[in-house]
mmCIF file of C-alpha atoms in Angstrom:
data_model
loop_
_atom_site.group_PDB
_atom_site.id
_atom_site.type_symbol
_atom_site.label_atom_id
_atom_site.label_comp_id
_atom_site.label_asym_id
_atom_site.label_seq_id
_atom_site.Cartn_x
_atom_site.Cartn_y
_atom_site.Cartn_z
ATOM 1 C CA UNK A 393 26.500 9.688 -3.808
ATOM 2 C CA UNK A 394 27.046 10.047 -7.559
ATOM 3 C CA UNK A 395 26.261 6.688 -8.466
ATOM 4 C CA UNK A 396 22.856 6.620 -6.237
ATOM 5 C CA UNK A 397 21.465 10.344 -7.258
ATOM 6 C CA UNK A 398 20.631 10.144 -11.226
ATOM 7 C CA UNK A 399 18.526 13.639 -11.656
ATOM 8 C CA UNK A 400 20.519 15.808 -14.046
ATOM 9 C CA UNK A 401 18.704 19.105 -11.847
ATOM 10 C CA UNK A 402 20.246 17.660 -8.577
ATOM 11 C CA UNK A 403 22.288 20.163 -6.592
ATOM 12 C CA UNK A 404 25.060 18.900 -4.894
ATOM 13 C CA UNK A 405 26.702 20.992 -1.994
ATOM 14 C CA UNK A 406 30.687 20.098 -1.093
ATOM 15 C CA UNK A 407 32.323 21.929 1.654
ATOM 16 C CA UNK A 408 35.021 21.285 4.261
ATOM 17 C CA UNK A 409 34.087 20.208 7.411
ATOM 18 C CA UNK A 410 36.264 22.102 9.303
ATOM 19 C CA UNK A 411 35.277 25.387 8.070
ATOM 20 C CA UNK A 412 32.456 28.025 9.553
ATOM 21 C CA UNK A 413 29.932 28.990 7.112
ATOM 22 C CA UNK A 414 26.540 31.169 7.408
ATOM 23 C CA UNK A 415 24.003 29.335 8.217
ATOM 24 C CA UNK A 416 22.174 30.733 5.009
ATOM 25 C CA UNK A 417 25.006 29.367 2.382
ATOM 26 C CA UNK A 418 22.714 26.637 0.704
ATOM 27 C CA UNK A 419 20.102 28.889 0.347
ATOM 28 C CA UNK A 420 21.973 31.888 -1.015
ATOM 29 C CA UNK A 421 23.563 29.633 -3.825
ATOM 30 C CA UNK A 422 20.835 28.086 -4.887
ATOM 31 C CA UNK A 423 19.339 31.250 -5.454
ATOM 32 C CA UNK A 424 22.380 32.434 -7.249
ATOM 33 C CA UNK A 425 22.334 28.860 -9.290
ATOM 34 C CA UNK A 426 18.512 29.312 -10.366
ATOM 35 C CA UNK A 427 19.686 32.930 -11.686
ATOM 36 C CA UNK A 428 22.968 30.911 -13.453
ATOM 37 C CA UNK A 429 21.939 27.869 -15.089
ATOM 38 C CA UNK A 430 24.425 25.395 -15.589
ATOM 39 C CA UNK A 431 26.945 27.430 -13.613
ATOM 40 C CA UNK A 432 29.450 26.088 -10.859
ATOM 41 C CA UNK A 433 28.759 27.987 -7.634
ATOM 42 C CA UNK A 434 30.999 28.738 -5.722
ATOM 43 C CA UNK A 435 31.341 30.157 -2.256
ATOM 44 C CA UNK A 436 33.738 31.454 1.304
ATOM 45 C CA UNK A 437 33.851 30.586 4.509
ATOM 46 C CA UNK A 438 34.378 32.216 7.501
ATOM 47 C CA UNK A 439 38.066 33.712 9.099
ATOM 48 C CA UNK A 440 38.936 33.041 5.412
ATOM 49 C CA UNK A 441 40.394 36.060 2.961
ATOM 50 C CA UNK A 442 38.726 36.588 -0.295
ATOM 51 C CA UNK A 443 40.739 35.130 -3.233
ATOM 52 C CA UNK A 444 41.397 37.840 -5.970
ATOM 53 C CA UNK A 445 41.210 36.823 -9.695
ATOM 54 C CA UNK A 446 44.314 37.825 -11.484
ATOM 55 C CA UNK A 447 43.578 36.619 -14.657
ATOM 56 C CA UNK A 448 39.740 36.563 -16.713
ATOM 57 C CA UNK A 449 39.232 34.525 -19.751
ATOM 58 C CA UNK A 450 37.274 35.765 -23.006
ATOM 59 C CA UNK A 451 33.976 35.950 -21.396
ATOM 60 C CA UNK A 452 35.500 37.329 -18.611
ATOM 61 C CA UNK A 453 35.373 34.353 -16.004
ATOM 62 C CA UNK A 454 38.266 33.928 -13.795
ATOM 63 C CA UNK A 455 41.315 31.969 -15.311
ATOM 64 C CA UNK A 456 43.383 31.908 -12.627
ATOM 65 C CA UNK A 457 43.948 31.076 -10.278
ATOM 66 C CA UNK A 458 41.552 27.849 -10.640
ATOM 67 C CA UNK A 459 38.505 28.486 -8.057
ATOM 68 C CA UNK A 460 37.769 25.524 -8.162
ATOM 69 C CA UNK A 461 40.871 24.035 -6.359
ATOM 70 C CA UNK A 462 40.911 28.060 -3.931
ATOM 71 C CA UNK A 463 36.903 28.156 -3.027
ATOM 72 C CA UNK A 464 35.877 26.679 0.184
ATOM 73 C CA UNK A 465 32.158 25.682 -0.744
ATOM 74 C CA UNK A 466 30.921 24.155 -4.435
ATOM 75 C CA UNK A 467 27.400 23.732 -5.703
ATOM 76 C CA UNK A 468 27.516 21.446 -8.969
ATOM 77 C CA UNK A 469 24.598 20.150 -10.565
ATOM 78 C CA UNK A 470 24.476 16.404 -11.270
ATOM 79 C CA UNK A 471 24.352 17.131 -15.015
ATOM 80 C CA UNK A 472 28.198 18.105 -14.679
ATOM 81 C CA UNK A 473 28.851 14.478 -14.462
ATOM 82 C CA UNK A 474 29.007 11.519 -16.447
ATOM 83 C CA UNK A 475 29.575 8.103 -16.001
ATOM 84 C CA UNK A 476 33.871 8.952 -16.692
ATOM 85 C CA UNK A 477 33.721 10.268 -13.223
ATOM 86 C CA UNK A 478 33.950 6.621 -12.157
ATOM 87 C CA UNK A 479 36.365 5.463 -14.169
ATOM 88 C CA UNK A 480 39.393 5.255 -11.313
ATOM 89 C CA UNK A 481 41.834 3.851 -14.017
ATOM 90 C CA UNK A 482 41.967 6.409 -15.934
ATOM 91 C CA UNK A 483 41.728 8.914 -12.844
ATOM 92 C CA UNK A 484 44.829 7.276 -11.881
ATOM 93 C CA UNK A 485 46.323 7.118 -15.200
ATOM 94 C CA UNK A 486 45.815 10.658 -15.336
ATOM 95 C CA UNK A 487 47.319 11.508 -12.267
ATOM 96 C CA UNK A 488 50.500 9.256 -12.969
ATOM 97 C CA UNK A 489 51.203 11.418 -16.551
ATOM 98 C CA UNK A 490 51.009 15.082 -14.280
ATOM 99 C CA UNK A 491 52.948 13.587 -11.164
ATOM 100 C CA UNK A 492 55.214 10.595 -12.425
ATOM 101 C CA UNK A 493 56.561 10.234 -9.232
ATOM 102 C CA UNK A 494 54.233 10.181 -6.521
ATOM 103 C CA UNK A 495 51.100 9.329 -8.985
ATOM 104 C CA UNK A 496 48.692 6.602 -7.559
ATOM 105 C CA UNK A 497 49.227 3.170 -9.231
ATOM 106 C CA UNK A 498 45.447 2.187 -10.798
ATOM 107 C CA UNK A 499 45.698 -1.518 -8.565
#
């Protein structure tokens, strides 16, 4: 999808298929994402607790744990990515030096 939508203002939803969500999710972070430029949205599902923060950064944005890798729902904006997002050597490469044994080979 990346490679195919080019606007930098694109926003690009990612959840999990088998998950419930309200039927108004999209439109709620959007909303939220006009009132946060440039931010990562992020948002729950249903039958899913809330994850606490436990640890905030300077400005006060959660640390940890990464929400990223605990939120069930992700609005990015195309601008977040560049062209190194398709780079699958390095990806790989990457992977290999944090897991040496079970990384992906980059063939």
């Amino acid at each position: 999808m990346l490679q195919y939508e080019q606007d930098p203002n694109t926003r690009i939803l990612v959840v999990d298929d088998d998950q419930l969500y309200h039927p108004y999710l999209l439109q709620r972070m959007l909303a939220i994402s006009a009132d946060i430029p440039g931010a990562m949205i992020g948002g729950q599902c249903y039958h899913r607790p809330g994850i606490p923060c436990w640890k905030h950064n300077k400005r006060g944005m959660c640390a940890v744990p990464n929400l990223v890798h605990t939120t069930y729902g992700i609005l990015f904006q195309r601008r977040f990515f560049d062209a190194g997002i398709f780079n699958f050597d390095a990806a790989a490469k990457a992977l290999q030096r944090g897991y040496p044994s079970n990384g992906p080979s980059s063939d």
